[in-house]
Amino acid sequence: MSTPTIVVLKEGTDTSQGRGQIISNINACVAIQETLKATLGPLGSDILIVNNGRTTISNDGATILKLLDVVHPAAKILVDISRSQDAEVGDGTTSVALLAAEFLKESKQFIEEGMPSHVIIKAFRKACDLACEKIRELQVELATDHSDAEMRQLLERCAQTAMSSKIIQNNKELFTKMAVDAVLVLDRDDLDEDLIGIKKVAGGSMDESRLIHGVAFKKAFSYAGFEQQPKKFSNPKILSLNVELELKAEKDNAEVRIDKVADYQEIVDAEWKIILNKLDAIVATGANIVLSKLPIGDLATQYFADRGIFCAGRIPAQDMERVVHAVGGSIQTTVSDIKPEHLGSCERFEEVQIGGERYNIFEGCPIAKTCTIILRGGADQVIAEVERSLHDAIMIVKRALKHNAVVAGGGAIEMELSKHLRNYSRQIAGKQQLIIAAYAKALEVIPRQLCENAGLDGTDLLNNLRAQHSKGEVWYGLDFESETISNNFEKFVWEPALVKMNALQSATEAAVLVLSVDETIKNEPNEPQPQQPMGRGRGIPR
């Protein structure tokens, strides 16, 4: 008697499993690698992405993957690890995706030969642990008792390495100084990069970008009377409000029944009295600058102009918080009982023209734990890429300040780890030997791709690197200036050790995750049923 067929999944569900499924997932990840690999390194190309009519030019791995509409579920894992690398350490977003795909590519031969994926997973995890252990052993701790000038030099070297592959590499002296200055302004215990404001003004050249030790924001929407207000102060008192200073037309907002015209006049007078009392209370505080998250109307604007006070309303919440961080005081939700300690101060306030925009700038702030970078560039796409590049450099400086251990870049650390794992694999027997050797080979994808993007002979240079590393030259990597190999530690091509460890761990976990997926079940979304035209039913009149 035959067993009846039991239908568990709905009709149209796509199921695929087994070895073929794992290979299909590996191929999808390798396709992502093909897209990204040309962007790696100082001589990598940019990719132009057109998304819903918006054009983006970038060589930042996380940005490219975010904008690509990746639909394959396994390939989406590479998108996620690239984003997490960007959020955690800021740089190495392309490297992490290339490494993950290369680990999978190397494991493909074992899957095709019928090796169980859990054996590969176990060996990959072992190899990752060994590699991270070796990085900790090799990393050079930068002494934190250096003088400020020496510490700054160390941070600048890390920032320059992060910028070498970016659009701003030709202006790296300006932007390196900017990135280091911006991070050093922050509170050492917190290092919250959100307190570094980045404003973009189209027009001009990149050289015109500037760092302001304080806060700058675009001039808010202004009413009549604004032009009569002073635009420059020395040592002003600054009042920050979350109060609306606008004369409301209550006829739109309330219903009042009256018998006599005199009663109507009383209502109008009461409205004026309320707002004038608020304005008098603000003037009485002695504030020279009044800022508010909510609108400041034309009556208040003119009132402040007559008394030599500058005001700005509808200021974005993030800018307002950064102002309070810099100048002191606190945001008030009422104008009654404002004490001197509620007011902030700074050395200079000025409204200046930058490109086609006017900016309000607060400088010389007493507790300046914040700063603002104003970026210039010929096109919006260029400025957007400069911002992304600067973000990477800022994150690298931040990590180097928190975790003061560095390794050499330019493929040096990858070659040393590859040599270390190869030597280890020769000391063990069985399948693990083959898989760890394959992991070691996969690490060479970084220097090989760097050579390819620079138009150099990868085979020759990699052979030279292997020879140097076998002699114990730990820090030998690629030198693009002389198109040969050199000691990259002495050349100051430095990267925080944390970046490399995070990239290896994330890439290995992503590869392990893809290899552990044996079956994919894909539910097609239900097709919406076409609506039947409403007919004339019984009892429904025409």
mmCIF file of C-alpha atoms in Angstrom, residues 14-141:
data_model
loop_
_atom_site.group_PDB
_atom_site.id
_atom_site.type_symbol
_atom_site.label_atom_id
_atom_site.label_comp_id
_atom_site.label_asym_id
_atom_site.label_seq_id
_atom_site.Cartn_x
_atom_site.Cartn_y
_atom_site.Cartn_z
ATOM 1 C CA ASP A 14 10.261 26.999 -3.869
ATOM 2 C CA THR A 15 12.470 24.566 -1.921
ATOM 3 C CA SER A 16 16.025 23.667 -2.759
ATOM 4 C CA GLN A 17 18.527 21.875 -0.567
ATOM 5 C CA GLY A 18 21.746 19.935 -0.290
ATOM 6 C CA ARG A 19 25.141 20.481 -1.841
ATOM 7 C CA GLY A 20 23.735 22.315 -4.864
ATOM 8 C CA GLN A 21 22.083 24.866 -2.576
ATOM 9 C CA ILE A 22 25.343 25.654 -0.739
ATOM 10 C CA ILE A 23 27.216 26.052 -4.048
ATOM 11 C CA SER A 24 24.461 28.336 -5.365
ATOM 12 C CA ASN A 25 24.816 30.543 -2.248
ATOM 13 C CA ILE A 26 28.612 30.624 -2.628
ATOM 14 C CA ASN A 27 28.268 31.698 -6.289
ATOM 15 C CA ALA A 28 25.934 34.559 -5.241
ATOM 16 C CA CYS A 29 28.523 35.838 -2.721
ATOM 17 C CA VAL A 30 31.316 35.571 -5.304
ATOM 18 C CA ALA A 31 29.195 37.692 -7.685
ATOM 19 C CA ILE A 32 29.111 40.434 -5.013
ATOM 20 C CA GLN A 33 32.898 40.127 -4.704
ATOM 21 C CA GLU A 34 33.268 40.644 -8.469
ATOM 22 C CA THR A 35 31.362 43.932 -8.186
ATOM 23 C CA LEU A 36 33.324 45.234 -5.206
ATOM 24 C CA LYS A 37 36.893 44.081 -5.809
ATOM 25 C CA ALA A 38 37.787 46.837 -8.278
ATOM 26 C CA THR A 39 37.262 49.475 -5.548
ATOM 27 C CA LEU A 40 39.877 48.131 -3.094
ATOM 28 C CA GLY A 41 42.980 50.091 -2.194
ATOM 29 C CA PRO A 42 44.604 53.416 -3.005
ATOM 30 C CA LEU A 43 44.350 52.846 -6.769
ATOM 31 C CA GLY A 44 40.887 51.281 -6.738
ATOM 32 C CA SER A 45 38.175 52.566 -9.066
ATOM 33 C CA ASP A 46 34.935 54.268 -8.081
ATOM 34 C CA ILE A 47 31.522 52.848 -8.936
ATOM 35 C CA LEU A 48 28.690 54.982 -10.262
ATOM 36 C CA ILE A 49 25.288 53.829 -9.006
ATOM 37 C CA VAL A 50 22.030 55.274 -10.299
ATOM 38 C CA ASN A 51 19.207 54.533 -7.884
ATOM 39 C CA ASN A 52 15.732 55.931 -8.570
ATOM 40 C CA GLY A 53 17.270 58.764 -10.565
ATOM 41 C CA ARG A 54 19.771 59.646 -7.791
ATOM 42 C CA THR A 55 23.437 59.334 -8.774
ATOM 43 C CA THR A 56 26.082 58.169 -6.292
ATOM 44 C CA ILE A 57 29.798 57.867 -7.022
ATOM 45 C CA SER A 58 31.668 55.926 -4.347
ATOM 46 C CA ASN A 59 34.353 53.359 -3.591
ATOM 47 C CA ASP A 60 33.140 52.782 -0.033
ATOM 48 C CA GLY A 61 32.117 49.113 0.251
ATOM 49 C CA ALA A 62 29.289 49.695 2.741
ATOM 50 C CA THR A 63 27.782 52.496 0.628
ATOM 51 C CA ILE A 64 27.934 50.466 -2.613
ATOM 52 C CA LEU A 65 26.353 47.392 -1.029
ATOM 53 C CA LYS A 66 23.665 49.504 0.630
ATOM 54 C CA LEU A 67 22.705 51.055 -2.710
ATOM 55 C CA LEU A 68 22.826 47.801 -4.696
ATOM 56 C CA ASP A 69 19.424 46.150 -4.677
ATOM 57 C CA VAL A 70 20.680 42.724 -3.563
ATOM 58 C CA VAL A 71 17.821 40.199 -3.620
ATOM 59 C CA HIS A 72 19.687 36.928 -3.063
ATOM 60 C CA PRO A 73 19.239 36.015 0.629
ATOM 61 C CA ALA A 74 22.785 34.601 1.040
ATOM 62 C CA ALA A 75 24.416 37.589 -0.683
ATOM 63 C CA LYS A 76 22.532 39.904 1.700
ATOM 64 C CA ILE A 77 24.735 38.534 4.504
ATOM 65 C CA LEU A 78 27.726 40.310 2.885
ATOM 66 C CA VAL A 79 25.730 43.542 2.864
ATOM 67 C CA ASP A 80 25.043 43.135 6.593
ATOM 68 C CA ILE A 81 28.656 42.428 7.603
ATOM 69 C CA SER A 82 29.858 45.376 5.541
ATOM 70 C CA ARG A 83 27.385 47.654 7.343
ATOM 71 C CA SER A 84 28.364 46.287 10.756
ATOM 72 C CA GLN A 85 32.068 46.860 9.961
ATOM 73 C CA ASP A 86 31.197 50.451 8.992
ATOM 74 C CA ALA A 87 29.267 51.011 12.220
ATOM 75 C CA GLU A 88 31.821 49.304 14.476
ATOM 76 C CA VAL A 89 35.182 50.499 13.131
ATOM 77 C CA GLY A 90 34.362 52.714 10.130
ATOM 78 C CA ASP A 91 36.933 51.323 7.690
ATOM 79 C CA GLY A 92 37.636 47.974 6.007
ATOM 80 C CA THR A 93 34.102 47.628 4.613
ATOM 81 C CA THR A 94 35.316 46.439 1.190
ATOM 82 C CA SER A 95 37.970 44.135 2.696
ATOM 83 C CA VAL A 96 35.458 42.328 4.902
ATOM 84 C CA ALA A 97 33.162 41.525 1.963
ATOM 85 C CA LEU A 98 36.088 40.379 -0.233
ATOM 86 C CA LEU A 99 37.474 38.135 2.523
ATOM 87 C CA ALA A 100 34.092 36.511 3.249
ATOM 88 C CA ALA A 101 33.533 35.761 -0.454
ATOM 89 C CA GLU A 102 37.090 34.446 -0.845
ATOM 90 C CA PHE A 103 36.706 32.096 2.138
ATOM 91 C CA LEU A 104 33.561 30.734 0.473
ATOM 92 C CA LYS A 105 35.281 30.442 -2.900
ATOM 93 C CA GLU A 106 38.098 28.384 -1.322
ATOM 94 C CA SER A 107 35.591 26.144 0.488
ATOM 95 C CA LYS A 108 33.655 25.454 -2.743
ATOM 96 C CA GLN A 109 36.076 22.731 -3.887
ATOM 97 C CA PHE A 110 35.589 20.840 -0.598
ATOM 98 C CA ILE A 111 31.790 21.045 -0.852
ATOM 99 C CA GLU A 112 31.917 19.757 -4.442
ATOM 100 C CA GLU A 113 34.045 16.803 -3.293
ATOM 101 C CA GLY A 114 31.340 15.902 -0.768
ATOM 102 C CA MET A 115 33.003 17.118 2.444
ATOM 103 C CA PRO A 116 30.410 17.900 5.175
ATOM 104 C CA SER A 117 30.082 21.643 5.698
ATOM 105 C CA HIS A 118 30.386 21.380 9.506
ATOM 106 C CA VAL A 119 33.966 20.094 9.084
ATOM 107 C CA ILE A 120 34.831 23.207 7.039
ATOM 108 C CA ILE A 121 33.054 25.443 9.578
ATOM 109 C CA LYS A 122 35.059 23.978 12.477
ATOM 110 C CA ALA A 123 38.367 24.508 10.621
ATOM 111 C CA PHE A 124 37.444 28.079 9.590
ATOM 112 C CA ARG A 125 36.657 29.013 13.201
ATOM 113 C CA LYS A 126 39.960 27.507 14.342
ATOM 114 C CA ALA A 127 41.844 29.419 11.616
ATOM 115 C CA CYS A 128 40.124 32.692 12.590
ATOM 116 C CA ASP A 129 41.067 32.231 16.260
ATOM 117 C CA LEU A 130 44.685 31.506 15.299
ATOM 118 C CA ALA A 131 44.802 34.583 13.018
ATOM 119 C CA CYS A 132 43.380 36.918 15.696
ATOM 120 C CA GLU A 133 45.804 35.477 18.249
ATOM 121 C CA LYS A 134 48.683 36.182 15.853
ATOM 122 C CA ILE A 135 47.475 39.798 15.319
ATOM 123 C CA ARG A 136 47.471 40.332 19.111
ATOM 124 C CA GLU A 137 50.994 38.914 19.241
ATOM 125 C CA LEU A 138 52.272 41.111 16.377
ATOM 126 C CA GLN A 139 50.414 44.366 17.097
ATOM 127 C CA VAL A 140 52.517 47.319 18.221
ATOM 128 C CA GLU A 141 51.170 49.154 21.257
#
